[in-house]
Amino acid sequence: MTDELYGRRVALLAADGVEQAEYEQPREAVEQAGASVRLLSVHGGEIQAMNGDIDKGERLRVDAVVSDVSADDLDALVLPGGTINPDRLRVDPGAVEFVRSFVSSGKPTGAICHGPWTLVEADVVRGRTVTSFPSIRTDLRNAGAEVVDEEVVADKGLVTSRNPDDLPAFCAKIVEAFAEGRHSTVAG
Amino acid sequence: MTDELYGRRVALLAADGVEQAEYEQPREAVEQAGASVRLLSVHGGEIQAMNGDIDKGERLRVDAVVSDVSADDLDALVLPGGTINPDRLRVDPGAVEFVRSFVSSGKPTGAICHGPWTLVEADVVRGRTVTSFPSIRTDLRNAGAEVVDEEVVADKGLVTSRNPDDLPAFCAKIVEAFAEGRHSTVAG
């Protein structure tokens, strides 16, 4: 246990289909660094985590519905992957508006695997350098991002990684970026 | 049984995660109209169909690997939905090249729900009018498509629908478009 994130309020935003390891490991990393963590989703109750997209994993308890939460009340955001998860976030106006508001504010955000797909819907990748799972890179490019193929990329507080194998690098980098805090120079 | 598609060679292209009803119903419709149908995928053996993306459905026998098949040997193509299915097609260069080649040739193609997502990767929606499941509409627009919200849209042999509820309209329209055959006026 360290204290880089002591008192920081971190949200993970996810829906049914979230890749279980990409939820658990970032959560553990920021909690170990002292953060208070909540799971936000598009509905209350529980969401269904998956392993490798096809096999059901655990059911995860949702702490709050994203449309009831203000970006002002959080310090950092994690968007885990899993293919179906962002597909369900993208069609929820509250989730998309929350992500748009949060990322535009310059507060640090981590997104891994298919997680960056929601950033496309929120139109917050224009001019940003990101990585992702290979399948959504065309969508990121078409939305104006500069896409690279690296295990972790940090661009003014926006931390992205490609897949579960990148989790150690991703978790280390989000703790660093979340400790650093808000970037004030994000393009509008 | 009718004979509008007698002797026509129709392929369904799908991968693990294909929405079962969106595979079965179009297949049955074109078979009922007399077509010979094959399932192409990114690997041999079987693929895992899903119901509502989260629950496993049947395993489907693959007839041929898409990279071994020439678009010249087929008359029409169906791209079923399911969120994970196109996500896996998009990262297979053989599948993407096949779709690019097939759609560019002006031969009739049907794509439903998340099926049109593969058309984004193949860069064949620029200037075309399409519909899709709501979650991928931003990606279609960013790839240059005109996106509408209708149960079925046909634009020069490219037939698209939104979700499983649209299957009756989609199936009727693909049979009609597949019977009509190749369009020679597709923009390059």
PDB file of C-alpha atoms in Angstrom, chain B:
ATOM      1  CA  MET B   1     -39.679 -22.553 -51.673  1.00  0.00           C
ATOM      2  CA  THR B   2     -39.333 -20.078 -54.522  1.00  0.00           C
ATOM      3  CA  ASP B   3     -36.658 -19.822 -57.183  1.00  0.00           C
ATOM      4  CA  GLU B   4     -35.590 -16.157 -57.351  1.00  0.00           C
ATOM      5  CA  LEU B   5     -32.118 -17.148 -56.185  1.00  0.00           C
ATOM      6  CA  TYR B   6     -31.900 -20.515 -57.951  1.00  0.00           C
ATOM      7  CA  GLY B   7     -28.223 -21.268 -58.629  1.00  0.00           C
ATOM      8  CA  ARG B   8     -26.973 -18.146 -56.845  1.00  0.00           C
ATOM      9  CA  ARG B   9     -23.983 -18.649 -54.566  1.00  0.00           C
ATOM     10  CA  VAL B  10     -24.418 -16.758 -51.318  1.00  0.00           C
ATOM     11  CA  ALA B  11     -21.859 -16.506 -48.501  1.00  0.00           C
ATOM     12  CA  LEU B  12     -22.458 -15.544 -44.902  1.00  0.00           C
ATOM     13  CA  LEU B  13     -19.253 -14.176 -43.372  1.00  0.00           C
ATOM     14  CA  ALA B  14     -19.093 -14.388 -39.577  1.00  0.00           C
ATOM     15  CA  ALA B  15     -16.840 -15.150 -36.604  1.00  0.00           C
ATOM     16  CA  ASP B  16     -17.264 -16.074 -32.943  1.00  0.00           C
ATOM     17  CA  GLY B  17     -19.934 -13.910 -31.375  1.00  0.00           C
ATOM     18  CA  VAL B  18     -22.311 -13.837 -34.342  1.00  0.00           C
ATOM     19  CA  GLU B  19     -25.877 -13.163 -33.227  1.00  0.00           C
ATOM     20  CA  GLN B  20     -27.594 -16.492 -33.848  1.00  0.00           C
ATOM     21  CA  ALA B  21     -30.913 -15.215 -35.230  1.00  0.00           C
ATOM     22  CA  GLU B  22     -29.093 -12.859 -37.587  1.00  0.00           C
ATOM     23  CA  TYR B  23     -27.236 -15.841 -39.001  1.00  0.00           C
ATOM     24  CA  GLU B  24     -30.126 -18.319 -39.144  1.00  0.00           C
ATOM     25  CA  GLN B  25     -32.920 -16.185 -40.544  1.00  0.00           C
ATOM     26  CA  PRO B  26     -31.056 -14.634 -43.511  1.00  0.00           C
ATOM     27  CA  ARG B  27     -29.597 -18.082 -44.277  1.00  0.00           C
ATOM     28  CA  GLU B  28     -33.051 -19.648 -44.277  1.00  0.00           C
ATOM     29  CA  ALA B  29     -34.494 -16.830 -46.407  1.00  0.00           C
ATOM     30  CA  VAL B  30     -31.932 -17.140 -49.191  1.00  0.00           C
ATOM     31  CA  GLU B  31     -32.000 -20.944 -49.069  1.00  0.00           C
ATOM     32  CA  GLN B  32     -35.800 -20.882 -49.330  1.00  0.00           C
ATOM     33  CA  ALA B  33     -35.364 -18.740 -52.436  1.00  0.00           C
ATOM     34  CA  GLY B  34     -33.101 -21.394 -53.964  1.00  0.00           C
ATOM     35  CA  ALA B  35     -29.584 -20.131 -53.224  1.00  0.00           C
ATOM     36  CA  SER B  36     -26.594 -22.296 -52.313  1.00  0.00           C
ATOM     37  CA  VAL B  37     -25.219 -20.992 -49.034  1.00  0.00           C
ATOM     38  CA  ARG B  38     -21.841 -21.271 -47.330  1.00  0.00           C
ATOM     39  CA  LEU B  39     -20.560 -19.973 -44.020  1.00  0.00           C
ATOM     40  CA  LEU B  40     -17.147 -18.329 -44.294  1.00  0.00           C
ATOM     41  CA  SER B  41     -15.042 -17.396 -41.291  1.00  0.00           C
ATOM     42  CA  VAL B  42     -11.531 -16.448 -40.248  1.00  0.00           C
ATOM     43  CA  HIS B  43     -10.697 -20.043 -39.261  1.00  0.00           C
ATOM     44  CA  GLY B  44     -12.018 -23.521 -40.008  1.00  0.00           C
ATOM     45  CA  GLY B  45     -13.967 -25.772 -37.636  1.00  0.00           C
ATOM     46  CA  GLU B  46     -16.788 -24.076 -35.792  1.00  0.00           C
ATOM     47  CA  ILE B  47     -17.720 -20.637 -34.540  1.00  0.00           C
ATOM     48  CA  GLN B  48     -19.651 -19.787 -31.384  1.00  0.00           C
ATOM     49  CA  ALA B  49     -22.984 -18.053 -31.955  1.00  0.00           C
ATOM     50  CA  MET B  50     -24.396 -15.871 -29.170  1.00  0.00           C
ATOM     51  CA  ASN B  51     -27.853 -14.731 -28.143  1.00  0.00           C
ATOM     52  CA  GLY B  52     -28.010 -11.089 -27.102  1.00  0.00           C
ATOM     53  CA  ASP B  53     -24.188 -10.966 -27.097  1.00  0.00           C
ATOM     54  CA  ILE B  54     -23.874 -12.398 -23.574  1.00  0.00           C
ATOM     55  CA  ASP B  55     -25.410 -15.905 -23.691  1.00  0.00           C
ATOM     56  CA  LYS B  56     -23.868 -18.670 -25.759  1.00  0.00           C
ATOM     57  CA  GLY B  57     -25.984 -20.097 -28.562  1.00  0.00           C
ATOM     58  CA  GLU B  58     -25.142 -22.901 -30.975  1.00  0.00           C
ATOM     59  CA  ARG B  59     -21.796 -23.713 -32.513  1.00  0.00           C
ATOM     60  CA  LEU B  60     -21.893 -23.290 -36.292  1.00  0.00           C
ATOM     61  CA  ARG B  61     -19.871 -25.329 -38.762  1.00  0.00           C
ATOM     62  CA  VAL B  62     -17.627 -23.218 -40.999  1.00  0.00           C
ATOM     63  CA  ASP B  63     -17.605 -24.241 -44.685  1.00  0.00           C
ATOM     64  CA  ALA B  64     -14.473 -22.361 -45.754  1.00  0.00           C
ATOM     65  CA  VAL B  65     -11.849 -19.918 -44.533  1.00  0.00           C
ATOM     66  CA  VAL B  66     -12.551 -16.535 -46.087  1.00  0.00           C
ATOM     67  CA  SER B  67      -8.951 -15.967 -47.241  1.00  0.00           C
ATOM     68  CA  ASP B  68      -9.239 -19.150 -49.373  1.00  0.00           C
ATOM     69  CA  VAL B  69     -12.319 -17.853 -51.202  1.00  0.00           C
ATOM     70  CA  SER B  70     -12.423 -15.438 -54.120  1.00  0.00           C
ATOM     71  CA  ALA B  71     -15.140 -12.821 -54.343  1.00  0.00           C
ATOM     72  CA  ASP B  72     -15.399 -13.866 -58.018  1.00  0.00           C
ATOM     73  CA  ASP B  73     -16.843 -17.213 -56.972  1.00  0.00           C
ATOM     74  CA  LEU B  74     -19.815 -15.735 -55.117  1.00  0.00           C
ATOM     75  CA  ASP B  75     -22.902 -13.810 -56.161  1.00  0.00           C
ATOM     76  CA  ALA B  76     -23.997 -12.266 -52.875  1.00  0.00           C
ATOM     77  CA  LEU B  77     -22.765 -11.723 -49.316  1.00  0.00           C
ATOM     78  CA  VAL B  78     -24.438 -11.464 -45.908  1.00  0.00           C
ATOM     79  CA  LEU B  79     -22.767  -9.894 -42.865  1.00  0.00           C
ATOM     80  CA  PRO B  80     -24.783 -10.829 -39.761  1.00  0.00           C
ATOM     81  CA  GLY B  81     -24.448  -8.922 -36.495  1.00  0.00           C
ATOM     82  CA  GLY B  82     -23.458  -9.674 -32.943  1.00  0.00           C
ATOM     83  CA  THR B  83     -20.988  -7.251 -31.370  1.00  0.00           C
ATOM     84  CA  ILE B  84     -17.975  -9.540 -31.075  1.00  0.00           C
ATOM     85  CA  ASN B  85     -18.352 -11.059 -34.560  1.00  0.00           C
ATOM     86  CA  PRO B  86     -17.310  -8.016 -36.640  1.00  0.00           C
ATOM     87  CA  ASP B  87     -14.739  -7.115 -33.991  1.00  0.00           C
ATOM     88  CA  ARG B  88     -12.989 -10.380 -34.903  1.00  0.00           C
ATOM     89  CA  LEU B  89     -13.503 -10.004 -38.646  1.00  0.00           C
ATOM     90  CA  ARG B  90     -11.945  -6.542 -38.631  1.00  0.00           C
ATOM     91  CA  VAL B  91      -8.593  -7.766 -37.377  1.00  0.00           C
ATOM     92  CA  ASP B  92      -8.356 -10.474 -40.063  1.00  0.00           C
ATOM     93  CA  PRO B  93      -6.732  -9.009 -43.187  1.00  0.00           C
ATOM     94  CA  GLY B  94      -8.230 -11.775 -45.365  1.00  0.00           C
ATOM     95  CA  ALA B  95     -11.752 -11.015 -44.203  1.00  0.00           C
ATOM     96  CA  VAL B  96     -11.334  -7.270 -44.646  1.00  0.00           C
ATOM     97  CA  GLU B  97      -9.836  -7.637 -48.131  1.00  0.00           C
ATOM     98  CA  PHE B  98     -12.617 -10.052 -49.122  1.00  0.00           C
ATOM     99  CA  VAL B  99     -15.305  -7.591 -48.008  1.00  0.00           C
ATOM    100  CA  ARG B 100     -13.553  -4.686 -49.731  1.00  0.00           C
ATOM    101  CA  SER B 101     -13.247  -6.636 -52.954  1.00  0.00           C
ATOM    102  CA  PHE B 102     -16.782  -7.987 -52.841  1.00  0.00           C
ATOM    103  CA  VAL B 103     -18.606  -4.754 -52.033  1.00  0.00           C
ATOM    104  CA  SER B 104     -16.442  -2.726 -54.434  1.00  0.00           C
ATOM    105  CA  SER B 105     -17.397  -5.110 -57.245  1.00  0.00           C
ATOM    106  CA  GLY B 106     -21.001  -3.940 -56.974  1.00  0.00           C
ATOM    107  CA  LYS B 107     -22.313  -7.386 -56.079  1.00  0.00           C
ATOM    108  CA  PRO B 108     -25.200  -7.301 -53.602  1.00  0.00           C
ATOM    109  CA  THR B 109     -24.389  -7.352 -49.900  1.00  0.00           C
ATOM    110  CA  GLY B 110     -26.609  -7.413 -46.824  1.00  0.00           C
ATOM    111  CA  ALA B 111     -25.387  -6.295 -43.393  1.00  0.00           C
ATOM    112  CA  ILE B 112     -27.463  -6.121 -40.226  1.00  0.00           C
ATOM    113  CA  CYS B 113     -27.008  -4.729 -36.709  1.00  0.00           C
ATOM    114  CA  HIS B 114     -23.219  -4.664 -35.995  1.00  0.00           C
ATOM    115  CA  GLY B 115     -22.506  -6.307 -39.380  1.00  0.00           C
ATOM    116  CA  PRO B 116     -21.859  -2.949 -41.106  1.00  0.00           C
ATOM    117  CA  TRP B 117     -18.919  -2.365 -38.735  1.00  0.00           C
ATOM    118  CA  THR B 118     -16.772  -4.563 -40.984  1.00  0.00           C
ATOM    119  CA  LEU B 119     -17.690  -2.277 -43.908  1.00  0.00           C
ATOM    120  CA  VAL B 120     -15.992   0.560 -41.986  1.00  0.00           C
ATOM    121  CA  GLU B 121     -12.760  -1.421 -41.785  1.00  0.00           C
ATOM    122  CA  ALA B 122     -12.992  -2.234 -45.510  1.00  0.00           C
ATOM    123  CA  ASP B 123     -13.601   1.479 -46.227  1.00  0.00           C
ATOM    124  CA  VAL B 124     -16.565   0.803 -48.501  1.00  0.00           C
ATOM    125  CA  VAL B 125     -19.261   3.006 -46.952  1.00  0.00           C
ATOM    126  CA  ARG B 126     -17.983   6.374 -48.132  1.00  0.00           C
ATOM    127  CA  GLY B 127     -20.930   8.138 -49.793  1.00  0.00           C
ATOM    128  CA  ARG B 128     -23.309   5.208 -49.190  1.00  0.00           C
ATOM    129  CA  THR B 129     -26.592   5.443 -47.309  1.00  0.00           C
ATOM    130  CA  VAL B 130     -26.808   2.819 -44.575  1.00  0.00           C
ATOM    131  CA  THR B 131     -28.388   1.986 -41.259  1.00  0.00           C
ATOM    132  CA  SER B 132     -27.039  -0.111 -38.363  1.00  0.00           C
ATOM    133  CA  PHE B 133     -27.300  -0.805 -34.667  1.00  0.00           C
ATOM    134  CA  PRO B 134     -27.109   2.613 -32.939  1.00  0.00           C
ATOM    135  CA  SER B 135     -23.755   1.972 -31.232  1.00  0.00           C
ATOM    136  CA  ILE B 136     -21.711   1.937 -34.451  1.00  0.00           C
ATOM    137  CA  ARG B 137     -23.387   4.849 -36.249  1.00  0.00           C
ATOM    138  CA  THR B 138     -20.707   7.345 -35.232  1.00  0.00           C
ATOM    139  CA  ASP B 139     -18.076   5.009 -36.717  1.00  0.00           C
ATOM    140  CA  LEU B 140     -20.075   4.712 -39.952  1.00  0.00           C
ATOM    141  CA  ARG B 141     -20.476   8.509 -40.192  1.00  0.00           C
ATOM    142  CA  ASN B 142     -16.775   9.027 -39.444  1.00  0.00           C
ATOM    143  CA  ALA B 143     -16.031   6.574 -42.273  1.00  0.00           C
ATOM    144  CA  GLY B 144     -18.044   8.696 -44.691  1.00  0.00           C
ATOM    145  CA  ALA B 145     -21.471   7.029 -44.701  1.00  0.00           C
ATOM    146  CA  GLU B 146     -24.840   8.750 -44.656  1.00  0.00           C
ATOM    147  CA  VAL B 147     -26.564   7.044 -41.723  1.00  0.00           C
ATOM    148  CA  VAL B 148     -30.350   6.809 -41.435  1.00  0.00           C
ATOM    149  CA  ASP B 149     -32.648   5.188 -38.881  1.00  0.00           C
ATOM    150  CA  GLU B 150     -34.905   2.880 -40.921  1.00  0.00           C
ATOM    151  CA  GLU B 151     -35.724  -0.833 -40.634  1.00  0.00           C
ATOM    152  CA  VAL B 152     -34.096  -1.542 -43.960  1.00  0.00           C
ATOM    153  CA  VAL B 153     -32.148   0.578 -46.444  1.00  0.00           C
ATOM    154  CA  ALA B 154     -31.002  -0.463 -49.919  1.00  0.00           C
ATOM    155  CA  ASP B 155     -28.388   1.669 -51.687  1.00  0.00           C
ATOM    156  CA  LYS B 156     -27.183   0.227 -55.001  1.00  0.00           C
ATOM    157  CA  GLY B 157     -27.205  -3.352 -53.763  1.00  0.00           C
ATOM    158  CA  LEU B 158     -26.013  -2.605 -50.238  1.00  0.00           C
ATOM    159  CA  VAL B 159     -28.842  -3.628 -47.899  1.00  0.00           C
ATOM    160  CA  THR B 160     -28.617  -2.721 -44.203  1.00  0.00           C
ATOM    161  CA  SER B 161     -30.841  -3.088 -41.139  1.00  0.00           C
ATOM    162  CA  ARG B 162     -30.650  -2.095 -37.469  1.00  0.00           C
ATOM    163  CA  ASN B 163     -31.302  -5.098 -35.213  1.00  0.00           C
ATOM    164  CA  PRO B 164     -32.970  -8.534 -34.929  1.00  0.00           C
ATOM    165  CA  ASP B 165     -36.461  -6.951 -34.930  1.00  0.00           C
ATOM    166  CA  ASP B 166     -35.780  -5.827 -38.499  1.00  0.00           C
ATOM    167  CA  LEU B 167     -35.051  -9.385 -39.701  1.00  0.00           C
ATOM    168  CA  PRO B 168     -38.320  -9.890 -41.642  1.00  0.00           C
ATOM    169  CA  ALA B 169     -37.770  -6.677 -43.635  1.00  0.00           C
ATOM    170  CA  PHE B 170     -34.049  -7.390 -44.011  1.00  0.00           C
ATOM    171  CA  CYS B 171     -34.592 -10.944 -45.258  1.00  0.00           C
ATOM    172  CA  ALA B 172     -37.208  -9.873 -47.808  1.00  0.00           C
ATOM    173  CA  LYS B 173     -34.969  -7.079 -49.094  1.00  0.00           C
ATOM    174  CA  ILE B 174     -31.804  -9.165 -49.428  1.00  0.00           C
ATOM    175  CA  VAL B 175     -33.672 -11.782 -51.454  1.00  0.00           C
ATOM    176  CA  GLU B 176     -34.888  -8.982 -53.752  1.00  0.00           C
ATOM    177  CA  ALA B 177     -31.442  -7.356 -54.025  1.00  0.00           C
ATOM    178  CA  PHE B 178     -29.636 -10.659 -54.487  1.00  0.00           C
ATOM    179  CA  ALA B 179     -32.083 -11.577 -57.288  1.00  0.00           C
ATOM    180  CA  GLU B 180     -31.442  -8.199 -58.925  1.00  0.00           C
ATOM    181  CA  GLY B 181     -27.717  -8.948 -58.954  1.00  0.00           C
ATOM    182  CA  ARG B 182     -24.714  -6.766 -59.542  1.00  0.00           C
ATOM    183  CA  HIS B 183     -24.817  -2.970 -59.650  1.00  0.00           C
ATOM    184  CA  SER B 184     -22.322  -1.505 -62.070  1.00  0.00           C
ATOM    185  CA  THR B 185     -22.565   2.097 -60.905  1.00  0.00           C
ATOM    186  CA  VAL B 186     -20.927   1.868 -57.495  1.00  0.00           C
ATOM    187  CA  ALA B 187     -18.515   4.712 -56.806  1.00  0.00           C
ATOM    188  CA  GLY B 188     -14.897   3.538 -56.642  1.00  0.00           C
TER     189      GLY B 188
END
